[in-house]
mmCIF file of C-alpha atoms and ligand atoms in Angstrom:
data_model
loop_
_atom_site.group_PDB
_atom_site.id
_atom_site.type_symbol
_atom_site.label_atom_id
_atom_site.label_comp_id
_atom_site.label_asym_id
_atom_site.label_seq_id
_atom_site.Cartn_x
_atom_site.Cartn_y
_atom_site.Cartn_z
ATOM 1 C CA MET A 1 101.030 230.364 120.813
ATOM 2 C CA ARG A 2 100.800 230.515 117.028
ATOM 3 C CA TYR A 3 97.519 230.191 115.171
ATOM 4 C CA PHE A 4 96.061 230.883 111.751
ATOM 5 C CA CYS A 5 92.937 232.955 111.322
ATOM 6 C CA ILE A 6 90.618 234.410 108.728
ATOM 7 C CA GLU A 7 90.615 238.012 109.885
ATOM 8 C CA LYS A 8 88.553 240.134 107.519
ATOM 9 C CA GLU A 9 89.199 238.790 104.051
ATOM 10 C CA PHE A 10 88.575 235.318 102.715
ATOM 11 C CA GLY A 11 90.973 233.258 100.575
ATOM 12 C CA ILE A 12 93.902 230.909 101.183
ATOM 13 C CA ASP A 13 96.408 233.743 100.687
ATOM 14 C CA ALA A 14 94.532 235.928 103.178
ATOM 15 C CA LEU A 15 95.023 233.425 106.045
ATOM 16 C CA GLN A 16 96.942 235.224 108.794
ATOM 17 C CA LEU A 17 99.565 233.536 111.017
ATOM 18 C CA LYS A 18 99.307 235.260 114.405
ATOM 19 C CA GLU A 19 100.494 234.929 118.027
ATOM 20 C CA LYS A 20 98.694 235.258 121.335
ATOM 21 C CA ALA A 21 99.000 234.020 124.926
ATOM 22 C CA VAL A 22 98.068 230.391 125.609
ATOM 23 C CA PRO A 23 94.523 230.453 127.076
ATOM 24 C CA ARG A 24 93.703 228.981 130.500
ATOM 25 C CA PRO A 25 90.763 226.566 130.821
ATOM 26 C CA GLY A 26 87.654 227.801 132.591
ATOM 27 C CA PRO A 27 85.217 225.539 134.487
ATOM 28 C CA GLY A 28 84.359 222.444 132.404
ATOM 29 C CA GLN A 29 87.022 223.264 129.795
ATOM 30 C CA VAL A 30 90.135 221.370 128.740
ATOM 31 C CA LEU A 31 93.300 222.895 127.247
ATOM 32 C CA VAL A 32 94.878 220.765 124.506
ATOM 33 C CA ARG A 33 98.318 221.139 122.917
ATOM 34 C CA LEU A 34 97.423 220.270 119.340
ATOM 35 C CA ARG A 35 99.965 218.106 117.494
ATOM 36 C CA ALA A 36 98.215 217.680 114.146
ATOM 37 C CA ALA A 37 95.229 218.954 112.181
ATOM 38 C CA ALA A 38 93.637 217.512 109.042
ATOM 39 C CA LEU A 39 92.003 219.304 106.129
ATOM 40 C CA ASN A 40 88.530 218.653 104.765
ATOM 41 C CA TYR A 41 86.895 219.983 101.616
ATOM 42 C CA ARG A 42 84.620 221.961 103.937
ATOM 43 C CA ASP A 43 87.664 223.863 105.267
ATOM 44 C CA LEU A 44 88.407 225.047 101.741
ATOM 45 C CA LEU A 45 84.840 226.367 101.482
ATOM 46 C CA VAL A 46 85.238 228.127 104.854
ATOM 47 C CA VAL A 47 88.595 229.684 103.966
ATOM 48 C CA ARG A 48 87.358 230.798 100.526
ATOM 49 C CA GLY A 49 84.253 232.379 102.083
ATOM 50 C CA SER A 50 81.786 230.162 100.233
ATOM 51 C CA TYR A 51 80.663 228.053 103.232
ATOM 52 C CA SER A 52 78.446 230.544 105.032
ATOM 53 C CA ARG A 53 77.900 234.266 104.958
ATOM 54 C CA THR A 54 77.440 234.389 108.716
ATOM 55 C CA LEU A 55 80.823 233.076 109.887
ATOM 56 C CA PRO A 56 81.983 234.945 112.990
ATOM 57 C CA LEU A 57 85.237 236.744 112.051
ATOM 58 C CA PRO A 58 88.023 236.604 113.030
ATOM 59 C CA LEU A 59 87.845 232.799 112.897
ATOM 60 C CA VAL A 60 90.416 230.057 113.491
ATOM 61 C CA PRO A 61 89.604 227.514 110.750
ATOM 62 C CA LEU A 62 89.715 223.681 110.643
ATOM 63 C CA SER A 63 87.576 221.228 112.568
ATOM 64 C CA ASP A 64 89.864 218.213 112.865
ATOM 65 C CA GLY A 65 92.688 218.092 115.374
ATOM 66 C CA ALA A 66 94.485 215.734 117.753
ATOM 67 C CA GLY A 67 96.845 216.428 120.630
ATOM 68 C CA GLU A 68 97.578 216.053 124.333
ATOM 69 C CA VAL A 69 95.621 217.364 127.295
ATOM 70 C CA VAL A 70 97.712 220.005 129.070
ATOM 71 C CA GLU A 71 95.391 221.397 131.742
ATOM 72 C CA CYS A 72 91.853 220.749 132.974
ATOM 73 C CA GLY A 73 89.496 223.419 134.323
ATOM 74 C CA GLU A 74 87.444 223.147 137.479
ATOM 75 C CA GLY A 75 84.981 220.249 137.502
ATOM 76 C CA VAL A 76 86.567 218.269 134.649
ATOM 77 C CA GLY A 77 86.534 214.581 135.507
ATOM 78 C CA LEU A 78 86.997 212.818 132.167
ATOM 79 C CA TRP A 79 90.560 213.894 131.359
ATOM 80 C CA GLN A 80 94.073 214.092 132.817
ATOM 81 C CA PRO A 81 97.144 215.935 131.513
ATOM 82 C CA GLY A 82 98.908 213.718 128.972
ATOM 83 C CA ASP A 83 95.746 212.061 127.614
ATOM 84 C CA ARG A 84 95.844 211.709 123.801
ATOM 85 C CA VAL A 85 92.616 213.170 122.441
ATOM 86 C CA MET A 86 90.730 214.384 119.361
ATOM 87 C CA GLY A 87 88.176 217.204 119.295
ATOM 88 C CA THR A 88 84.632 216.397 118.229
ATOM 89 C CA PHE A 89 83.456 218.251 115.082
ATOM 90 C CA PHE A 90 80.334 219.414 116.929
ATOM 91 C CA GLN A 91 81.329 220.388 120.459
ATOM 92 C CA GLU A 92 77.731 219.925 121.618
ATOM 93 C CA TRP A 93 76.358 216.712 120.106
ATOM 94 C CA ASP A 94 76.844 214.032 122.720
ATOM 95 C CA GLY A 95 74.387 211.511 121.220
ATOM 96 C CA GLY A 96 70.886 210.933 119.902
ATOM 97 C CA ALA A 97 69.357 212.680 116.896
ATOM 98 C CA ILE A 98 70.718 215.950 115.522
ATOM 99 C CA THR A 99 68.962 219.113 116.776
ATOM 100 C CA ASP A 100 68.899 222.748 115.619
ATOM 101 C CA GLU A 101 71.448 223.577 118.317
ATOM 102 C CA VAL A 102 74.145 221.126 117.140
ATOM 103 C CA PRO A 103 75.509 223.090 114.124
ATOM 104 C CA LYS A 104 76.036 226.142 116.348
ATOM 105 C CA SER A 105 78.941 224.278 117.990
ATOM 106 C CA ALA A 106 80.883 223.278 114.839
ATOM 107 C CA LEU A 107 84.643 223.776 115.181
ATOM 108 C CA GLY A 108 86.263 225.930 112.501
ATOM 109 C CA GLY A 109 82.878 227.299 111.413
ATOM 110 C CA ALA A 110 80.445 228.450 114.076
ATOM 111 C CA ILE A 111 83.277 228.601 116.640
ATOM 112 C CA ASP A 112 87.086 228.754 116.519
ATOM 113 C CA GLY A 113 88.769 225.609 115.215
ATOM 114 C CA VAL A 114 92.116 223.856 115.492
ATOM 115 C CA MET A 115 94.550 225.573 113.099
ATOM 116 C CA ALA A 116 96.472 226.500 116.242
ATOM 117 C CA GLU A 117 99.083 225.231 118.689
ATOM 118 C CA TYR A 118 96.608 225.204 121.583
ATOM 119 C CA ALA A 119 92.810 225.130 121.824
ATOM 120 C CA LEU A 120 90.165 224.939 124.536
ATOM 121 C CA PHE A 121 87.475 222.263 124.298
ATOM 122 C CA ARG A 122 84.372 221.419 126.226
ATOM 123 C CA GLU A 123 85.039 218.353 128.411
ATOM 124 C CA ARG A 124 82.676 216.213 126.325
ATOM 125 C CA GLY A 125 83.949 217.858 123.145
ATOM 126 C CA LEU A 126 86.910 215.468 123.212
ATOM 127 C CA VAL A 127 87.288 211.717 122.674
ATOM 128 C CA ARG A 128 90.237 209.431 123.386
ATOM 129 C CA MET A 129 92.434 208.534 120.403
ATOM 130 C CA PRO A 130 92.577 204.886 119.319
ATOM 131 C CA SER A 131 95.779 203.653 120.971
ATOM 132 C CA HIS A 132 97.509 202.449 117.778
ATOM 133 C CA LEU A 133 97.257 205.765 115.943
ATOM 134 C CA THR A 134 99.746 208.637 115.691
ATOM 135 C CA PHE A 135 98.556 212.216 116.252
ATOM 136 C CA GLU A 136 98.632 212.741 112.493
ATOM 137 C CA GLU A 137 96.377 209.736 111.971
ATOM 138 C CA GLY A 138 94.086 210.706 114.867
ATOM 139 C CA ALA A 139 93.621 214.188 113.418
ATOM 140 C CA THR A 140 91.928 212.702 110.342
ATOM 141 C CA LEU A 141 89.019 211.142 112.245
ATOM 142 C CA PRO A 142 86.669 213.868 113.608
ATOM 143 C CA CYS A 143 84.970 214.869 110.326
ATOM 144 C CA ALA A 144 85.841 212.665 107.339
ATOM 145 C CA ALA A 145 85.999 209.345 109.163
ATOM 146 C CA LEU A 146 82.954 209.977 111.345
ATOM 147 C CA THR A 147 80.906 211.095 108.347
ATOM 148 C CA ALA A 148 81.820 207.877 106.494
ATOM 149 C CA TRP A 149 81.044 205.837 109.625
ATOM 150 C CA HIS A 150 77.650 207.512 110.040
ATOM 151 C CA ALA A 151 76.860 206.996 106.335
ATOM 152 C CA LEU A 152 77.564 203.276 106.628
ATOM 153 C CA GLU A 153 76.019 202.840 110.068
ATOM 154 C CA SER A 154 72.721 204.313 108.917
ATOM 155 C CA GLY A 155 72.765 202.185 105.740
ATOM 156 C CA ALA A 156 74.170 199.182 107.637
ATOM 157 C CA PRO A 157 75.595 197.151 104.741
ATOM 158 C CA ALA A 158 75.670 193.515 105.809
ATOM 159 C CA CYS A 159 78.517 191.153 105.018
ATOM 160 C CA GLY A 160 78.382 190.451 101.269
ATOM 161 C CA GLN A 161 76.358 193.553 100.378
ATOM 162 C CA SER A 162 77.712 196.253 98.075
ATOM 163 C CA VAL A 163 78.737 199.866 98.644
ATOM 164 C CA LEU A 164 79.511 202.499 96.005
ATOM 165 C CA THR A 165 82.045 205.221 96.850
ATOM 166 C CA LEU A 166 82.703 208.292 94.691
ATOM 167 C CA GLY A 167 86.232 209.669 94.222
ATOM 168 C CA THR A 168 89.192 209.191 96.529
ATOM 169 C CA GLY A 169 88.933 212.028 99.049
ATOM 170 C CA GLY A 170 88.864 211.681 102.825
ATOM 171 C CA VAL A 171 85.232 210.582 103.286
ATOM 172 C CA SER A 172 85.324 208.082 100.418
ATOM 173 C CA THR A 173 88.574 206.355 101.454
ATOM 174 C CA PHE A 174 87.300 205.956 105.032
ATOM 175 C CA ALA A 175 83.990 204.612 103.693
ATOM 176 C CA LEU A 176 85.926 202.076 101.634
ATOM 177 C CA GLN A 177 87.917 200.948 104.682
ATOM 178 C CA PHE A 178 84.855 200.688 106.967
ATOM 179 C CA ALA A 179 82.804 198.861 104.325
ATOM 180 C CA ARG A 180 85.619 196.339 103.792
ATOM 181 C CA ALA A 181 85.895 195.837 107.563
ATOM 182 C CA ALA A 182 82.146 195.071 107.581
ATOM 183 C CA GLY A 183 82.690 192.450 104.856
ATOM 184 C CA ALA A 184 80.969 194.432 102.116
ATOM 185 C CA ARG A 185 81.966 194.627 98.445
ATOM 186 C CA VAL A 186 83.128 198.111 97.410
ATOM 187 C CA ILE A 187 82.747 199.529 93.923
ATOM 188 C CA ALA A 188 84.734 202.779 93.753
ATOM 189 C CA THR A 189 84.999 205.580 91.212
ATOM 190 C CA THR A 190 87.898 207.941 90.578
ATOM 191 C CA GLY A 191 88.696 210.505 87.922
ATOM 192 C CA SER A 192 92.389 209.686 88.074
ATOM 193 C CA ALA A 193 94.035 206.659 86.433
ATOM 194 C CA ALA A 194 96.955 207.027 88.857
ATOM 195 C CA LYS A 195 94.660 206.441 91.849
ATOM 196 C CA GLU A 196 93.036 203.253 90.527
ATOM 197 C CA GLY A 197 95.790 200.967 91.868
ATOM 198 C CA LYS A 198 95.572 202.609 95.306
ATOM 199 C CA LEU A 199 91.831 201.925 95.446
ATOM 200 C CA ALA A 200 92.479 198.274 94.577
ATOM 201 C CA ALA A 201 95.165 198.056 97.269
ATOM 202 C CA LEU A 202 92.647 199.402 99.835
ATOM 203 C CA GLY A 203 90.228 196.618 98.908
ATOM 204 C CA ALA A 204 87.892 197.995 96.216
ATOM 205 C CA SER A 205 86.796 195.030 94.094
ATOM 206 C CA ASP A 206 85.842 197.135 91.066
ATOM 207 C CA ILE A 207 87.100 200.555 90.008
ATOM 208 C CA ILE A 208 85.433 202.809 87.461
ATOM 209 C CA ASN A 209 87.182 205.875 86.060
ATOM 210 C CA TYR A 210 84.405 208.479 85.850
ATOM 211 C CA ALA A 211 86.499 210.672 83.543
ATOM 212 C CA ALA A 212 86.829 207.841 81.015
ATOM 213 C CA VAL A 213 83.329 206.442 81.681
ATOM 214 C CA PRO A 214 80.997 209.416 82.305
ATOM 215 C CA GLU A 215 77.971 207.067 82.470
ATOM 216 C CA TRP A 216 79.543 205.104 85.341
ATOM 217 C CA GLU A 217 76.126 204.226 86.778
ATOM 218 C CA LYS A 218 75.625 201.839 83.832
ATOM 219 C CA THR A 219 78.858 200.014 84.725
ATOM 220 C CA VAL A 220 77.737 199.780 88.379
ATOM 221 C CA TRP A 221 74.448 198.338 87.167
ATOM 222 C CA GLU A 222 76.206 195.649 85.106
ATOM 223 C CA LEU A 223 78.759 194.879 87.844
ATOM 224 C CA THR A 224 75.914 194.138 90.261
ATOM 225 C CA GLY A 225 74.083 191.808 87.876
ATOM 226 C CA ARG A 226 71.603 194.583 86.920
ATOM 227 C CA ARG A 227 70.457 194.876 90.517
ATOM 228 C CA GLY A 228 72.250 198.005 91.785
ATOM 229 C CA VAL A 229 74.315 198.581 94.919
ATOM 230 C CA ASP A 230 72.850 198.381 98.410
ATOM 231 C CA LEU A 231 74.342 201.694 99.548
ATOM 232 C CA VAL A 232 75.812 204.776 97.881
ATOM 233 C CA VAL A 233 78.106 207.066 99.884
ATOM 234 C CA GLU A 234 77.131 210.204 97.925
ATOM 235 C CA VAL A 235 79.763 212.963 98.178
ATOM 236 C CA GLY A 236 79.301 214.415 94.689
ATOM 237 C CA GLY A 237 76.058 216.363 95.111
ATOM 238 C CA ALA A 238 73.998 217.802 92.285
ATOM 239 C CA GLY A 239 76.258 216.499 89.497
ATOM 240 C CA THR A 240 76.294 212.867 90.658
ATOM 241 C CA LEU A 241 73.020 212.304 92.551
ATOM 242 C CA GLY A 242 70.994 211.488 89.415
ATOM 243 C CA ARG A 243 73.503 208.782 88.459
ATOM 244 C CA SER A 244 73.660 207.484 92.047
ATOM 245 C CA LEU A 245 69.876 207.099 91.982
ATOM 246 C CA LYS A 246 70.261 204.876 88.922
ATOM 247 C CA ALA A 247 73.158 202.915 90.476
ATOM 248 C CA VAL A 248 71.346 202.058 93.732
ATOM 249 C CA ARG A 249 69.147 198.963 94.016
ATOM 250 C CA THR A 250 65.400 198.956 94.627
ATOM 251 C CA GLY A 251 64.986 199.447 98.376
ATOM 252 C CA GLY A 252 68.610 200.570 98.767
ATOM 253 C CA GLN A 253 69.975 203.685 100.464
ATOM 254 C CA ILE A 254 71.813 206.806 99.399
ATOM 255 C CA SER A 255 73.698 208.462 102.255
ATOM 256 C CA LEU A 256 73.726 212.087 101.123
ATOM 257 C CA ILE A 257 76.882 213.839 102.256
ATOM 258 C CA GLY A 258 78.607 216.200 99.890
ATOM 259 C CA VAL A 259 78.622 218.757 97.168
ATOM 260 C CA LEU A 260 81.901 218.219 95.301
ATOM 261 C CA THR A 261 80.127 218.975 91.999
ATOM 262 C CA GLY A 262 77.951 221.729 93.499
ATOM 263 C CA ALA A 263 74.768 221.996 95.547
ATOM 264 C CA THR A 264 72.300 223.046 92.901
ATOM 265 C CA GLY A 265 71.198 221.397 89.670
ATOM 266 C CA GLU A 266 68.418 219.338 88.180
ATOM 267 C CA VAL A 267 67.822 215.893 89.631
ATOM 268 C CA ASN A 268 64.998 213.622 88.539
ATOM 269 C CA PRO A 269 63.459 212.306 91.802
ATOM 270 C CA LEU A 270 61.386 209.607 90.064
ATOM 271 C CA PRO A 271 63.912 206.738 90.379
ATOM 272 C CA ALA A 272 63.931 207.344 94.159
ATOM 273 C CA VAL A 273 60.151 207.070 94.236
ATOM 274 C CA MET A 274 59.832 204.094 91.881
ATOM 275 C CA LYS A 275 62.618 202.152 93.589
ATOM 276 C CA GLY A 276 61.658 203.113 97.154
ATOM 277 C CA VAL A 277 65.157 204.440 97.759
ATOM 278 C CA ARG A 278 65.908 205.768 101.211
ATOM 279 C CA ILE A 279 67.806 209.068 100.965
ATOM 280 C CA GLN A 280 69.459 209.854 104.274
ATOM 281 C CA GLY A 281 71.183 213.191 104.925
ATOM 282 C CA ILE A 282 74.370 212.787 106.949
ATOM 283 C CA TYR A 283 75.927 215.626 108.954
ATOM 284 C CA VAL A 284 79.179 214.308 110.483
ATOM 285 C CA GLY A 285 78.041 212.545 113.676
ATOM 286 C CA SER A 286 77.724 212.608 117.454
ATOM 287 C CA ARG A 287 80.279 211.943 120.181
ATOM 288 C CA GLU A 288 78.575 208.615 120.853
ATOM 289 C CA GLN A 289 79.050 207.591 117.198
ATOM 290 C CA PHE A 290 82.659 208.839 117.297
ATOM 291 C CA GLU A 291 83.397 206.519 120.236
ATOM 292 C CA ALA A 292 81.702 203.550 118.511
ATOM 293 C CA MET A 293 83.788 204.227 115.393
ATOM 294 C CA ASN A 294 86.999 204.397 117.441
ATOM 295 C CA ARG A 295 86.232 200.985 118.954
ATOM 296 C CA ALA A 296 85.851 199.536 115.442
ATOM 297 C CA ILE A 297 89.046 201.266 114.259
ATOM 298 C CA GLU A 298 90.948 199.709 117.178
ATOM 299 C CA LEU A 299 89.350 196.300 116.747
ATOM 300 C CA HIS A 300 90.208 196.110 113.050
ATOM 301 C CA GLY A 301 93.571 197.917 113.361
ATOM 302 C CA ILE A 302 92.423 200.407 110.705
ATOM 303 C CA ARG A 303 94.958 203.115 109.805
ATOM 304 C CA PRO A 304 93.753 206.271 108.036
ATOM 305 C CA VAL A 305 95.128 206.871 104.547
ATOM 306 C CA ILE A 306 97.328 209.967 104.708
ATOM 307 C CA ASP A 307 98.537 211.360 101.407
ATOM 308 C CA ARG A 308 100.809 214.114 102.679
ATOM 309 C CA VAL A 309 101.816 215.911 105.886
ATOM 310 C CA PHE A 310 102.727 219.609 105.733
ATOM 311 C CA PRO A 311 104.542 221.589 108.485
ATOM 312 C CA PHE A 312 102.430 224.174 110.360
ATOM 313 C CA ALA A 313 104.177 227.111 108.688
ATOM 314 C CA GLU A 314 103.129 225.692 105.293
ATOM 315 C CA ALA A 315 99.419 225.426 106.102
ATOM 316 C CA GLN A 316 98.517 227.551 103.091
ATOM 317 C CA ALA A 317 100.393 225.154 100.798
ATOM 318 C CA ALA A 318 98.414 222.312 102.406
ATOM 319 C CA CYS A 319 95.142 224.079 101.511
ATOM 320 C CA ARG A 320 96.316 224.606 97.943
ATOM 321 C CA TYR A 321 97.284 220.949 97.686
ATOM 322 C CA LEU A 322 93.812 219.862 98.829
ATOM 323 C CA GLU A 323 92.315 222.321 96.363
ATOM 324 C CA SER A 324 94.301 220.683 93.516
ATOM 325 C CA GLY A 325 92.477 217.374 94.100
ATOM 326 C CA ALA A 326 95.770 215.502 93.646
ATOM 327 C CA HIS A 327 95.465 213.818 97.038
ATOM 328 C CA PHE A 328 94.356 210.276 97.826
ATOM 329 C CA GLY A 329 92.817 210.158 101.310
ATOM 330 C CA LYS A 330 93.811 212.845 103.795
ATOM 331 C CA VAL A 331 96.015 215.942 103.853
ATOM 332 C CA VAL A 332 97.458 216.669 107.305
ATOM 333 C CA ILE A 333 99.254 219.577 108.990
ATOM 334 C CA ALA A 334 101.778 218.714 111.723
ATOM 335 C CA ILE A 335 101.656 221.279 114.544
HETATM 336 N N1 NAP B 401 77.705 216.144 105.337
HETATM 337 C C1 NAP B 401 78.814 216.093 106.049
HETATM 338 O O1 NAP B 401 78.784 215.964 107.274
HETATM 339 C C2 NAP B 401 80.133 216.128 105.350
HETATM 340 C C3 NAP B 401 81.292 215.735 106.018
HETATM 341 C C4 NAP B 401 82.484 215.681 105.315
HETATM 342 C C5 NAP B 401 82.520 216.050 103.979
HETATM 343 N N2 NAP B 401 81.371 216.470 103.391
HETATM 344 C C6 NAP B 401 81.366 216.809 101.963
HETATM 345 O O2 NAP B 401 81.698 215.632 101.244
HETATM 346 C C7 NAP B 401 82.461 215.973 100.094
HETATM 347 C C8 NAP B 401 83.785 215.233 100.164
HETATM 348 O O3 NAP B 401 84.555 215.766 101.210
HETATM 349 P P1 NAP B 401 86.077 215.311 101.442
HETATM 350 O O4 NAP B 401 86.600 216.144 102.558
HETATM 351 O O5 NAP B 401 86.168 213.854 101.511
HETATM 352 O O6 NAP B 401 86.722 215.829 100.061
HETATM 353 P P2 NAP B 401 88.174 215.715 99.496
HETATM 354 O O7 NAP B 401 89.041 214.896 100.390
HETATM 355 O O8 NAP B 401 88.646 217.072 99.129
HETATM 356 O O9 NAP B 401 87.886 214.868 98.159
HETATM 357 C C9 NAP B 401 88.158 215.359 96.912
HETATM 358 C C10 NAP B 401 88.093 214.206 95.917
HETATM 359 O O10 NAP B 401 86.769 214.032 95.449
HETATM 360 C C11 NAP B 401 86.800 213.473 94.171
HETATM 361 N N3 NAP B 401 85.892 214.139 93.244
HETATM 362 C C12 NAP B 401 85.914 215.395 92.788
HETATM 363 N N4 NAP B 401 84.936 215.584 91.892
HETATM 364 C C13 NAP B 401 84.286 214.393 91.761
HETATM 365 C C14 NAP B 401 83.217 213.923 90.971
HETATM 366 N N5 NAP B 401 82.605 214.704 90.081
HETATM 367 N N6 NAP B 401 82.815 212.645 91.118
HETATM 368 C C15 NAP B 401 83.425 211.841 91.988
HETATM 369 N N7 NAP B 401 84.473 212.226 92.754
HETATM 370 C C16 NAP B 401 84.885 213.482 92.634
HETATM 371 C C17 NAP B 401 88.223 213.559 93.671
HETATM 372 O O11 NAP B 401 88.748 212.219 93.714
HETATM 373 P P3 NAP B 401 89.412 211.564 92.422
HETATM 374 O O12 NAP B 401 90.652 212.355 92.124
HETATM 375 O O13 NAP B 401 89.687 210.153 92.849
HETATM 376 O O14 NAP B 401 88.392 211.635 91.322
HETATM 377 C C18 NAP B 401 88.887 214.469 94.675
HETATM 378 O O15 NAP B 401 90.243 214.150 94.885
HETATM 379 C C19 NAP B 401 82.570 217.491 100.114
HETATM 380 O O16 NAP B 401 81.542 218.052 99.337
HETATM 381 C C20 NAP B 401 82.374 217.861 101.566
HETATM 382 O O17 NAP B 401 81.873 219.171 101.721
HETATM 383 C C21 NAP B 401 80.183 216.517 104.034
#
């Protein structure tokens, strides 16, 4: 089987394409022939070496993959060969609140991921793919979609409420789709004029170009009748949080997810205090949440937004494309 790994050195160009024997599943394990993997911003951080200093090397990167069950180890009762499945981002977060143990089972970080033709999963580290999706579409769900789902679920925008999304990456486009399915109004930002029409086509009612309007929080304020949005899906981090705090309504929520503008910087916490804003950290989600999301995706016939699919041999080009920020939605690798 072929697989990519970070061996000793970090960097997209240092990714090694290697071969080894297909592994056999042990007790409680399931062997999956992966058919597609999807890239997340986090994978860029991992590959560049800026995610964590304690990554176990060599490491197979990428968390998000979909494929078919090939063989089940002793004691596996949930799966049969031929089942169409996706791996869970955290192999050991079945449900309930996050614990200290959960991050130790993150695919493509703490443990080997899915940039490979075959991978072994824990039995409950897999979920069934929504039946209307292709493998390429299914591969986009484990991290970006589940994070967006969790962000909305915890903020629970009701029909008619408003959600603010930032930029047009994987998490934000899924958040837009889920918020629209829930009947919420979506105000979306982008730094690219070319992506504005795509946001409108996905159902955003108002689009603000943050490159042209750096003080976009003022526009959000006006668009909501000087009330603020009910929920912000915050993927920007230190560079956007201060503005998000001004754009959210009194008593609203900020689901804190990402660090696209960096993790450190000065943020004035006073608006959060004075407006009683709930700031909720979101770290992907559990298997239970993944299954709830899949039911909603099936019910609403939601199809992930895929910008481009690269062949396996061109995985490095896929990483560079994600790095360019030219994409709208997800970048996928066919395996
Ligand atoms: N906490 C978690 O569990 C979790 C899970 C998934 C992702 N994340 C984090 O969430 C962030 C987004 O991840 P992703 O995979 O969705 O990223 P992605 O697909 O790579 O998204 C990149 C897009 O973000 C937009 N962007 C860049 N700078 C921006 C800015 N200053 N303001 C607003 N938008 C900006 C750009 O869209 P435009 O071209 O439209 O401007 C860019 O194309 C990352 O920091 C990632 O690490 C966290």
